[in-house]
mmCIF file of C-alpha atoms in Angstrom:
data_model
loop_
_atom_site.group_PDB
_atom_site.id
_atom_site.type_symbol
_atom_site.label_atom_id
_atom_site.label_comp_id
_atom_site.label_asym_id
_atom_site.label_seq_id
_atom_site.Cartn_x
_atom_site.Cartn_y
_atom_site.Cartn_z
ATOM 1 C CA UNK A 28 108.315 47.531 169.767
ATOM 2 C CA UNK A 29 104.734 46.646 170.603
ATOM 3 C CA UNK A 30 103.509 43.168 171.434
ATOM 4 C CA UNK A 31 101.841 41.069 168.746
ATOM 5 C CA UNK A 32 98.040 40.942 168.658
ATOM 6 C CA UNK A 33 98.032 37.195 167.969
ATOM 7 C CA UNK A 34 100.548 34.429 167.284
ATOM 8 C CA UNK A 35 99.960 30.829 166.237
ATOM 9 C CA UNK A 36 102.466 28.001 165.773
ATOM 10 C CA UNK A 37 102.755 24.668 163.996
ATOM 11 C CA UNK A 38 105.773 22.479 163.176
ATOM 12 C CA UNK A 39 108.321 25.187 164.006
ATOM 13 C CA UNK A 40 106.558 27.836 161.921
ATOM 14 C CA UNK A 41 104.800 30.843 163.436
ATOM 15 C CA UNK A 42 102.349 33.359 162.029
ATOM 16 C CA UNK A 43 102.301 36.614 163.988
ATOM 17 C CA UNK A 44 99.686 39.367 163.634
ATOM 18 C CA UNK A 45 100.677 42.953 164.438
ATOM 19 C CA UNK A 46 98.287 45.896 164.694
ATOM 20 C CA UNK A 47 99.496 49.186 163.274
ATOM 21 C CA UNK A 48 98.044 52.678 163.518
ATOM 22 C CA UNK A 49 98.719 55.964 161.815
ATOM 23 C CA UNK A 50 100.319 58.747 163.859
ATOM 24 C CA UNK A 51 97.087 60.206 165.220
ATOM 25 C CA UNK A 52 95.542 56.770 165.858
ATOM 26 C CA UNK A 53 92.498 57.292 163.642
ATOM 27 C CA UNK A 54 93.293 54.391 161.291
ATOM 28 C CA UNK A 55 94.439 50.891 162.111
ATOM 29 C CA UNK A 56 95.447 47.869 160.065
ATOM 30 C CA UNK A 57 97.057 44.503 160.597
ATOM 31 C CA UNK A 58 100.279 43.133 159.176
ATOM 32 C CA UNK A 59 101.380 39.516 159.325
ATOM 33 C CA UNK A 60 104.793 37.886 159.697
ATOM 34 C CA UNK A 61 105.634 34.250 158.909
ATOM 35 C CA UNK A 62 108.784 32.843 160.463
ATOM 36 C CA UNK A 63 110.429 29.437 160.807
ATOM 37 C CA UNK A 64 112.503 28.574 163.896
ATOM 38 C CA UNK A 65 115.235 25.950 164.031
ATOM 39 C CA UNK A 66 118.303 25.030 166.071
ATOM 40 C CA UNK A 67 121.680 25.569 164.416
ATOM 41 C CA UNK A 68 124.839 23.444 164.716
ATOM 42 C CA UNK A 69 125.605 25.139 168.075
ATOM 43 C CA UNK A 70 122.145 24.230 169.415
ATOM 44 C CA UNK A 71 121.089 27.914 169.322
ATOM 45 C CA UNK A 72 117.643 28.946 168.112
ATOM 46 C CA UNK A 73 117.621 30.767 164.786
ATOM 47 C CA UNK A 74 114.800 32.242 162.690
ATOM 48 C CA UNK A 75 114.423 32.326 158.944
ATOM 49 C CA UNK A 76 111.960 33.431 156.303
ATOM 50 C CA UNK A 77 113.055 30.661 153.905
ATOM 51 C CA UNK A 78 110.870 27.593 153.580
ATOM 52 C CA UNK A 79 111.043 24.199 151.920
ATOM 53 C CA UNK A 80 108.207 22.572 150.000
ATOM 54 C CA UNK A 81 107.063 20.641 153.072
ATOM 55 C CA UNK A 82 106.549 23.908 154.974
ATOM 56 C CA UNK A 83 104.050 25.281 152.470
ATOM 57 C CA UNK A 84 101.109 23.186 153.689
ATOM 58 C CA UNK A 85 101.842 24.287 157.272
ATOM 59 C CA UNK A 86 101.993 27.934 156.179
ATOM 60 C CA UNK A 87 98.724 27.568 154.260
ATOM 61 C CA UNK A 88 97.019 26.007 157.296
ATOM 62 C CA UNK A 89 98.284 28.758 159.616
ATOM 63 C CA UNK A 90 97.112 31.459 157.193
ATOM 64 C CA UNK A 91 93.698 29.799 156.817
ATOM 65 C CA UNK A 92 93.294 29.591 160.601
ATOM 66 C CA UNK A 93 94.305 33.224 161.142
ATOM 67 C CA UNK A 94 92.012 34.354 158.308
ATOM 68 C CA UNK A 95 89.083 32.335 159.677
ATOM 69 C CA UNK A 96 89.656 33.588 163.227
ATOM 70 C CA UNK A 97 89.832 37.193 161.970
ATOM 71 C CA UNK A 98 86.662 36.739 159.892
ATOM 72 C CA UNK A 99 84.810 35.425 162.947
ATOM 73 C CA UNK A 100 85.918 38.463 164.982
ATOM 74 C CA UNK A 101 84.758 40.874 162.266
ATOM 75 C CA UNK A 102 81.454 39.016 161.822
ATOM 76 C CA UNK A 103 80.698 38.968 165.549
ATOM 77 C CA UNK A 104 78.304 41.771 166.502
ATOM 78 C CA UNK A 105 80.033 41.936 169.896
ATOM 79 C CA UNK A 106 83.558 42.097 168.489
ATOM 80 C CA UNK A 107 85.568 44.417 170.706
ATOM 81 C CA UNK A 108 88.050 45.725 168.172
ATOM 82 C CA UNK A 109 89.036 48.882 166.375
ATOM 83 C CA UNK A 110 90.588 46.856 163.576
ATOM 84 C CA UNK A 111 89.137 47.844 160.250
ATOM 85 C CA UNK A 112 91.354 45.504 158.256
ATOM 86 C CA UNK A 113 91.527 47.687 155.183
ATOM 87 C CA UNK A 114 93.031 50.966 156.338
ATOM 88 C CA UNK A 115 89.591 52.415 157.011
ATOM 89 C CA UNK A 116 88.893 54.746 159.903
ATOM 90 C CA UNK A 117 88.565 52.803 163.139
ATOM 91 C CA UNK A 118 85.065 54.220 163.640
ATOM 92 C CA UNK A 119 83.995 52.560 160.380
ATOM 93 C CA UNK A 120 85.144 49.116 161.482
ATOM 94 C CA UNK A 121 81.689 47.556 161.045
ATOM 95 C CA UNK A 122 81.745 45.938 157.610
ATOM 96 C CA UNK A 123 78.754 45.921 155.264
ATOM 97 C CA UNK A 124 76.384 43.024 155.912
ATOM 98 C CA UNK A 125 77.626 41.027 152.901
ATOM 99 C CA UNK A 126 81.181 41.069 154.341
ATOM 100 C CA UNK A 127 80.049 39.183 157.440
ATOM 101 C CA UNK A 128 79.065 36.061 155.496
ATOM 102 C CA UNK A 129 80.285 32.712 156.736
ATOM 103 C CA UNK A 130 83.721 31.958 155.260
ATOM 104 C CA UNK A 131 83.821 29.258 152.595
ATOM 105 C CA UNK A 132 85.539 26.117 153.918
ATOM 106 C CA UNK A 133 88.734 25.070 152.163
ATOM 107 C CA UNK A 134 88.449 22.624 149.292
ATOM 108 C CA UNK A 135 89.272 19.011 150.134
ATOM 109 C CA UNK A 136 92.854 17.934 149.488
ATOM 110 C CA UNK A 137 93.467 16.488 146.043
ATOM 111 C CA UNK A 138 95.926 13.603 146.243
ATOM 112 C CA UNK A 139 96.715 14.088 142.559
ATOM 113 C CA UNK A 140 97.659 17.744 142.941
ATOM 114 C CA UNK A 141 101.212 18.285 141.650
ATOM 115 C CA UNK A 142 101.861 21.084 144.161
#
């Protein structure tokens, strides 16, 4: 198994980015894995893909950070990557100019939000 391209953590939850390629290496894409780590009754580390309501804000923040970091890499004219992001040929990794726009910041938290 190959090593992850990137991995970020918060509150026992990790978001891992993996880069994949087709068999001849002409196309690449990323996949993402979210995982929660905890210690069981025997004090052994375990991983799960089940989350409680309190984990959702952490997951959202991790996803936003990864998305923003990826957008900055794509927007950078000096980005050293073959990642196309959308299953496109690696040679076509430079997005159209409108795709390199500055990401919109997240909306402020609404204390009255029922979610």
